[in-house]
């Protein structure tokens, strides 16, 4: 039986005490232990930001990429080594500002992997700039008189773009988050889990208390049942994106990788040995 501690290393996270990202890391570790994923079969890829640190705190393969580029790296890893469970993780700035086009293309490509958005509605690492997910009126050093731009709702964008699995969680609802991450990992295709993760240092509006008052937990609704595409979109619009649970899953989803010609073997299955002399010549070139 795997234990969540099997997925931690001995590095102490440098997130601020109380940061929502701790809860997401823990939920990912619990999910990995419940699914009994061997450490050497788990790959965590992250972008840049406070959120990007998550890959360094896991006992697994990890790759701390560059800003907004966790998804191309993660898709490349999955395409080359399909035995791995691949998780990409990054902030709302990472995935919905600089990395937005990668997010849209990863969604429509539907490679079998999971993308966790550590959504604090602010740029935490750069000390509190407005993000494209910050609300209108949000005051920071970069918008001292309040943001005047319409915020992106990641769930609505993902669903409109044809996502085959959309979950939304909250750092304050640990058990539900574990459950959503497990289902996301088990999904045949690209799954996104948008997690509301309070930044206690720079975002004084969207606090744990604020989310408890504003989030609708779909798992607590009477007559709860899986939502079809239209119902899921309606729920997201009605709640302005502020709902948690498995919002949508397409049971007919097939991963992009399954649609490739079977004779096209992934890189990890090819014998890529090159003669030592050629290798040394290559190295000397650079
Ligand atoms: C190409 C590039 N542009 C800008 C930056 C500066 N930068 C570092 S982190 C960051 C934003 C982080 O915000 P978010 O992705 O929301 O993550 P958080 O820190 O809030 O977890 C920015 C703009 C960078 N590292 N690389």
Tab-separated table of C-alpha atoms and ligand atoms in Angstrom:
chain	number	residue	atom	x	y	z
A	1	UNK	CA	0.000	0.000	0.000
A	2	UNK	CA	1.511	3.336	-1.021
A	3	UNK	CA	1.484	6.237	1.410
A	4	UNK	CA	1.287	9.935	0.540
A	5	UNK	CA	4.666	10.443	2.261
A	6	UNK	CA	6.212	8.202	-0.428
A	7	UNK	CA	5.625	11.074	-2.835
A	8	UNK	CA	7.336	13.812	-0.754
A	9	UNK	CA	11.028	14.554	-0.829
A	10	UNK	CA	13.051	16.273	1.899
A	11	UNK	CA	12.866	19.778	0.419
A	12	UNK	CA	10.890	22.211	2.560
A	13	UNK	CA	8.523	24.252	0.363
A	14	UNK	CA	9.229	27.983	0.386
A	15	UNK	CA	5.567	28.905	-0.066
A	16	UNK	CA	4.200	31.352	2.501
A	17	UNK	CA	2.611	29.592	5.498
A	18	UNK	CA	-1.089	29.214	4.632
A	19	UNK	CA	-0.590	29.310	0.836
A	20	UNK	CA	-3.251	27.288	-0.960
A	21	UNK	CA	-0.568	25.542	-3.019
A	22	UNK	CA	0.348	23.336	0.002
A	23	UNK	CA	-3.077	21.764	-0.124
A	24	UNK	CA	-2.816	21.083	-3.863
A	25	UNK	CA	0.562	19.405	-3.435
A	26	UNK	CA	-0.855	17.254	-0.648
A	27	UNK	CA	-3.938	16.351	-2.694
A	28	UNK	CA	-1.715	15.288	-5.576
A	29	UNK	CA	0.381	13.131	-3.249
A	30	UNK	CA	-2.690	11.502	-1.715
A	31	UNK	CA	-4.160	10.884	-5.185
A	32	UNK	CA	-0.895	9.329	-6.400
A	33	UNK	CA	-0.754	7.079	-3.320
A	34	UNK	CA	-4.378	5.962	-3.691
A	35	UNK	CA	-3.723	5.110	-7.335
A	36	UNK	CA	-0.456	3.412	-6.264
A	37	UNK	CA	1.506	5.075	-9.053
A	38	UNK	CA	5.141	3.940	-8.776
A	39	UNK	CA	7.408	6.967	-8.168
A	40	UNK	CA	9.430	6.218	-11.282
A	41	UNK	CA	6.251	6.199	-13.367
A	42	UNK	CA	5.152	9.663	-12.273
A	43	UNK	CA	6.355	12.820	-14.016
A	44	UNK	CA	5.465	16.307	-12.769
A	45	UNK	CA	6.155	19.230	-15.081
A	46	UNK	CA	5.714	22.818	-13.982
A	47	UNK	CA	6.063	26.339	-15.310
A	48	UNK	CA	7.383	29.393	-13.491
A	49	UNK	CA	5.750	31.034	-10.496
A	50	UNK	CA	5.188	30.144	-6.858
A	51	UNK	CA	3.077	27.355	-8.370
A	52	UNK	CA	6.004	26.198	-10.491
A	53	UNK	CA	7.848	25.114	-7.361
A	54	UNK	CA	5.522	22.121	-6.970
A	55	UNK	CA	7.579	19.875	-9.260
A	56	UNK	CA	10.570	20.288	-6.955
A	57	UNK	CA	8.693	19.037	-3.924
A	58	UNK	CA	7.586	15.675	-5.286
A	59	UNK	CA	9.364	12.345	-5.106
A	60	UNK	CA	8.917	11.592	-8.800
A	61	UNK	CA	10.475	12.583	-12.082
A	62	UNK	CA	10.139	16.317	-12.311
A	63	UNK	CA	10.858	19.078	-14.776
A	64	UNK	CA	10.734	22.754	-13.795
A	65	UNK	CA	10.217	24.317	-17.203
A	66	UNK	CA	9.953	27.911	-18.320
A	67	UNK	CA	7.085	30.349	-17.910
A	68	UNK	CA	3.938	29.220	-19.710
A	69	UNK	CA	5.569	26.167	-21.234
A	70	UNK	CA	4.731	23.306	-18.890
A	71	UNK	CA	2.193	21.896	-21.359
A	72	UNK	CA	4.384	21.470	-24.451
A	73	UNK	CA	7.046	19.838	-22.287
A	74	UNK	CA	4.524	17.559	-20.579
A	75	UNK	CA	2.874	16.541	-23.863
A	76	UNK	CA	6.290	15.735	-25.324
A	77	UNK	CA	7.122	13.578	-22.312
A	78	UNK	CA	3.839	11.681	-22.543
A	79	UNK	CA	4.135	11.200	-26.303
A	80	UNK	CA	7.665	9.825	-25.932
A	81	UNK	CA	7.078	7.660	-22.888
A	82	UNK	CA	3.475	6.552	-22.647
A	83	UNK	CA	3.973	4.414	-19.555
A	84	UNK	CA	4.303	7.549	-17.437
A	85	UNK	CA	1.509	9.308	-15.593
A	86	UNK	CA	2.185	12.888	-16.609
A	87	UNK	CA	0.971	15.872	-14.609
A	88	UNK	CA	1.545	19.463	-15.666
A	89	UNK	CA	1.031	22.157	-13.050
A	90	UNK	CA	1.204	25.916	-13.110
A	91	UNK	CA	-0.309	29.197	-12.045
A	92	UNK	CA	-3.156	31.143	-13.622
A	93	UNK	CA	-0.631	33.533	-15.160
A	94	UNK	CA	1.418	30.617	-16.450
A	95	UNK	CA	-1.524	28.914	-18.153
A	96	UNK	CA	-3.872	31.774	-19.033
A	97	UNK	CA	-1.548	34.679	-19.810
A	98	UNK	CA	1.828	33.775	-21.320
A	99	UNK	CA	0.913	30.116	-21.842
A	100	UNK	CA	-2.684	30.507	-23.004
A	101	UNK	CA	-2.187	29.320	-26.573
A	102	UNK	CA	-0.497	26.147	-25.308
A	103	UNK	CA	-3.439	25.557	-22.998
A	104	UNK	CA	-5.937	25.832	-25.862
A	105	UNK	CA	-3.954	23.530	-28.142
A	106	UNK	CA	-3.333	20.969	-25.384
A	107	UNK	CA	-7.085	20.889	-24.757
A	108	UNK	CA	-7.995	20.257	-28.392
A	109	UNK	CA	-5.132	17.786	-28.866
A	110	UNK	CA	-6.450	15.656	-25.978
A	111	UNK	CA	-3.270	13.810	-25.026
A	112	UNK	CA	-3.776	11.534	-22.043
A	113	UNK	CA	-2.394	13.653	-19.161
A	114	UNK	CA	-3.572	15.938	-16.367
A	115	UNK	CA	-3.146	19.694	-16.058
A	116	UNK	CA	-3.557	21.260	-12.617
A	117	UNK	CA	-4.038	25.040	-12.507
A	118	UNK	CA	-2.935	26.542	-9.185
A	119	UNK	CA	-5.291	29.489	-9.509
A	120	UNK	CA	-4.691	32.321	-7.020
A	121	UNK	CA	-5.958	35.027	-9.418
A	122	UNK	CA	-2.687	36.926	-9.071
A	123	UNK	CA	0.986	36.737	-10.026
A	124	UNK	CA	2.360	35.610	-6.671
A	125	UNK	CA	6.044	35.126	-7.455
A	126	UNK	CA	6.449	38.607	-8.938
A	127	UNK	CA	4.978	39.980	-5.709
A	128	UNK	CA	1.364	40.583	-6.561
A	129	UNK	CA	0.590	41.740	-10.087
A	130	UNK	CA	-2.890	41.548	-11.572
A	131	UNK	CA	-3.416	38.380	-13.597
A	132	UNK	CA	-5.879	37.854	-16.475
A	133	UNK	CA	-8.035	36.006	-13.928
A	134	UNK	CA	-8.189	38.890	-11.430
A	135	UNK	CA	-11.623	40.448	-10.979
A	136	UNK	CA	-12.594	43.899	-12.271
A	137	UNK	CA	-11.624	46.500	-9.687
A	138	UNK	CA	-8.781	44.357	-8.311
A	139	UNK	CA	-6.094	46.678	-6.931
A	140	UNK	CA	-2.429	45.762	-7.048
A	141	UNK	CA	0.834	47.567	-7.677
A	142	UNK	CA	0.262	47.045	-11.419
A	143	UNK	CA	-3.370	48.255	-11.273
A	144	UNK	CA	-3.353	50.840	-8.435
A	145	UNK	CA	-6.792	52.183	-9.420
A	146	UNK	CA	-8.262	48.716	-9.957
A	147	UNK	CA	-8.271	46.343	-12.938
A	148	UNK	CA	-10.599	47.423	-15.742
A	149	UNK	CA	-10.252	44.231	-17.805
A	150	UNK	CA	-12.777	41.388	-17.951
A	151	UNK	CA	-11.383	38.290	-16.191
A	152	UNK	CA	-10.951	34.983	-18.012
A	153	UNK	CA	-13.002	32.126	-16.537
A	154	UNK	CA	-10.716	29.126	-17.107
A	155	UNK	CA	-13.477	26.523	-16.892
A	156	UNK	CA	-15.634	28.314	-19.479
A	157	UNK	CA	-12.680	28.777	-21.826
A	158	UNK	CA	-11.689	25.112	-21.488
A	159	UNK	CA	-15.214	23.819	-22.062
A	160	UNK	CA	-15.819	26.134	-25.020
A	161	UNK	CA	-12.597	24.787	-26.519
A	162	UNK	CA	-13.777	21.173	-26.273
A	163	UNK	CA	-12.123	19.859	-23.104
A	164	UNK	CA	-12.978	16.210	-22.423
A	165	UNK	CA	-12.529	16.401	-18.617
A	166	UNK	CA	-12.951	19.510	-16.495
A	167	UNK	CA	-12.691	19.509	-12.718
A	168	UNK	CA	-12.672	22.477	-10.383
A	169	UNK	CA	-11.457	22.290	-6.814
A	170	UNK	CA	-10.610	24.492	-3.862
A	171	UNK	CA	-7.571	24.276	-1.598
A	172	UNK	CA	-9.981	24.423	1.344
A	173	UNK	CA	-11.876	21.302	0.184
A	174	UNK	CA	-9.063	18.745	0.396
A	175	UNK	CA	-11.134	15.559	0.172
A	176	UNK	CA	-13.046	16.719	-2.890
A	177	UNK	CA	-9.803	17.839	-4.523
A	178	UNK	CA	-8.218	14.391	-4.045
A	179	UNK	CA	-11.284	12.767	-5.587
A	180	UNK	CA	-11.239	15.119	-8.603
A	181	UNK	CA	-7.506	14.599	-9.207
A	182	UNK	CA	-7.932	10.809	-9.092
A	183	UNK	CA	-10.746	10.974	-11.659
A	184	UNK	CA	-8.724	13.385	-13.793
A	185	UNK	CA	-5.717	11.037	-13.846
A	186	UNK	CA	-7.964	8.081	-14.735
A	187	UNK	CA	-9.565	9.975	-17.630
A	188	UNK	CA	-8.707	8.851	-21.180
A	189	UNK	CA	-7.495	12.155	-22.582
A	190	UNK	CA	-6.513	15.638	-21.464
A	191	UNK	CA	-7.952	16.540	-18.072
A	192	UNK	CA	-7.781	19.978	-16.499
A	193	UNK	CA	-8.342	20.655	-12.807
A	194	UNK	CA	-8.718	24.348	-12.045
A	195	UNK	CA	-8.023	24.789	-8.324
A	196	UNK	CA	-8.940	27.978	-6.460
A	197	UNK	CA	-5.844	28.426	-4.305
A	198	UNK	CA	-5.766	31.535	-2.092
A	199	UNK	CA	-2.615	33.686	-2.081
A	200	UNK	CA	-2.682	34.850	1.503
A	201	UNK	CA	0.094	37.412	1.005
A	202	UNK	CA	-1.002	39.410	-2.042
A	203	UNK	CA	-4.649	38.592	-2.741
A	204	UNK	CA	-6.660	40.024	0.145
A	205	UNK	CA	-9.983	39.692	-1.715
A	206	UNK	CA	-10.201	36.032	-2.805
A	207	UNK	CA	-9.442	34.557	0.608
A	208	UNK	CA	-10.368	31.130	2.036
A	209	UNK	CA	-13.387	32.807	3.649
A	210	UNK	CA	-14.385	34.488	0.367
A	211	UNK	CA	-14.305	31.165	-1.483
A	212	UNK	CA	-16.300	29.403	1.250
A	213	UNK	CA	-18.990	32.074	0.838
A	214	UNK	CA	-18.992	32.164	-2.973
A	215	UNK	CA	-18.261	28.655	-4.253
A	216	UNK	CA	-21.088	26.294	-5.157
A	217	UNK	CA	-20.050	22.711	-4.379
A	218	UNK	CA	-21.779	20.587	-7.015
A	219	UNK	CA	-21.136	17.421	-4.988
A	220	UNK	CA	-23.398	18.777	-2.237
A	221	UNK	CA	-26.358	19.441	-4.522
A	222	UNK	CA	-29.494	17.359	-4.231
A	223	UNK	CA	-30.094	14.990	-7.164
A	224	UNK	CA	-26.462	15.315	-8.140
A	225	UNK	CA	-25.765	13.663	-11.511
A	226	UNK	CA	-23.093	13.966	-14.206
A	227	UNK	CA	-23.687	17.062	-16.337
A	228	UNK	CA	-23.809	16.905	-20.106
A	229	UNK	CA	-21.893	19.485	-22.119
A	230	UNK	CA	-24.711	22.045	-22.268
A	231	UNK	CA	-25.608	21.624	-18.573
A	232	UNK	CA	-21.958	21.978	-17.580
A	233	UNK	CA	-21.644	25.188	-19.581
A	234	UNK	CA	-24.854	26.528	-18.047
A	235	UNK	CA	-23.601	25.785	-14.495
A	236	UNK	CA	-20.333	27.557	-15.202
A	237	UNK	CA	-22.075	30.614	-16.646
A	238	UNK	CA	-24.670	30.795	-13.833
A	239	UNK	CA	-21.981	30.603	-11.157
A	240	UNK	CA	-19.492	32.840	-13.040
A	241	UNK	CA	-17.138	29.871	-12.915
A	242	UNK	CA	-17.367	29.623	-9.114
A	243	UNK	CA	-18.306	25.970	-8.694
A	244	UNK	CA	-16.389	22.863	-7.642
A	245	UNK	CA	-16.635	19.203	-8.557
A	246	UNK	CA	-16.216	17.218	-11.744
A	247	UNK	CA	-17.899	19.755	-13.992
A	248	UNK	CA	-17.752	17.750	-17.209
A	249	UNK	CA	-16.438	14.457	-18.523
A	250	UNK	CA	-16.868	13.117	-22.022
A	251	UNK	CA	-17.134	9.330	-21.576
A	252	UNK	CA	-16.400	8.783	-25.276
A	253	UNK	CA	-13.029	10.566	-25.122
A	254	UNK	CA	-10.072	8.848	-26.816
A	255	UNK	CA	-6.551	10.107	-26.296
A	256	UNK	CA	-4.741	11.604	-29.273
A	257	UNK	CA	-2.022	9.014	-28.738
A	258	UNK	CA	-4.471	6.156	-29.387
A	259	UNK	CA	-5.326	7.692	-32.740
A	260	UNK	CA	-1.737	7.606	-33.974
A	261	UNK	CA	-0.726	4.840	-36.353
A	262	UNK	CA	0.278	1.892	-34.146
A	263	UNK	CA	3.495	1.279	-36.103
A	264	UNK	CA	4.718	4.751	-35.093
A	265	UNK	CA	6.503	3.739	-31.914
A	266	UNK	CA	7.133	6.294	-29.154
A	267	UNK	CA	10.714	7.470	-28.685
A	268	UNK	CA	11.184	5.437	-25.506
A	269	UNK	CA	10.661	2.265	-27.571
A	270	UNK	CA	13.291	3.105	-30.188
A	271	UNK	CA	16.941	2.223	-30.035
A	272	UNK	CA	18.437	5.677	-30.316
A	273	UNK	CA	22.071	4.752	-29.700
A	274	UNK	CA	24.429	6.694	-31.935
A	275	UNK	CA	28.117	5.939	-32.488
A	276	UNK	CA	30.312	7.497	-29.802
A	277	UNK	CA	32.330	9.479	-32.311
A	278	UNK	CA	29.211	11.084	-33.812
A	279	UNK	CA	27.973	11.873	-30.332
A	280	UNK	CA	31.254	13.544	-29.345
A	281	UNK	CA	31.281	15.540	-32.590
A	282	UNK	CA	27.781	16.749	-31.809
A	283	UNK	CA	28.749	17.755	-28.270
A	284	UNK	CA	31.826	19.597	-29.535
A	285	UNK	CA	29.663	21.539	-31.970
A	286	UNK	CA	27.810	23.109	-29.058
B	1	LIG	C1	9.193	34.793	-20.156
B	1	LIG	C2	8.949	35.284	-18.769
B	1	LIG	N1	8.211	36.379	-18.570
B	1	LIG	C3	7.999	36.832	-17.327
B	1	LIG	C4	8.529	36.186	-16.255
B	1	LIG	C5	8.317	36.738	-14.867
B	1	LIG	N2	7.374	35.955	-14.100
B	1	LIG	C6	7.810	34.998	-13.246
B	1	LIG	S1	6.559	34.250	-12.461
B	1	LIG	C7	5.409	35.207	-13.248
B	1	LIG	C8	3.939	35.092	-12.984
B	1	LIG	C9	3.575	34.092	-11.961
B	1	LIG	O1	2.177	34.070	-11.758
B	1	LIG	P1	1.359	32.749	-11.833
B	1	LIG	O2	1.672	32.003	-13.068
B	1	LIG	O3	-0.069	33.124	-11.665
B	1	LIG	O4	1.907	31.866	-10.625
B	1	LIG	P2	1.966	32.157	-9.034
B	1	LIG	O5	3.324	32.741	-8.756
B	1	LIG	O6	0.879	33.103	-8.676
B	1	LIG	O7	1.797	30.805	-8.418
B	1	LIG	C10	6.021	36.102	-14.127
B	1	LIG	C11	5.293	37.094	-14.963
B	1	LIG	C12	9.303	35.031	-16.497
B	1	LIG	N3	9.843	34.317	-15.495
B	1	LIG	N4	9.501	34.592	-17.753
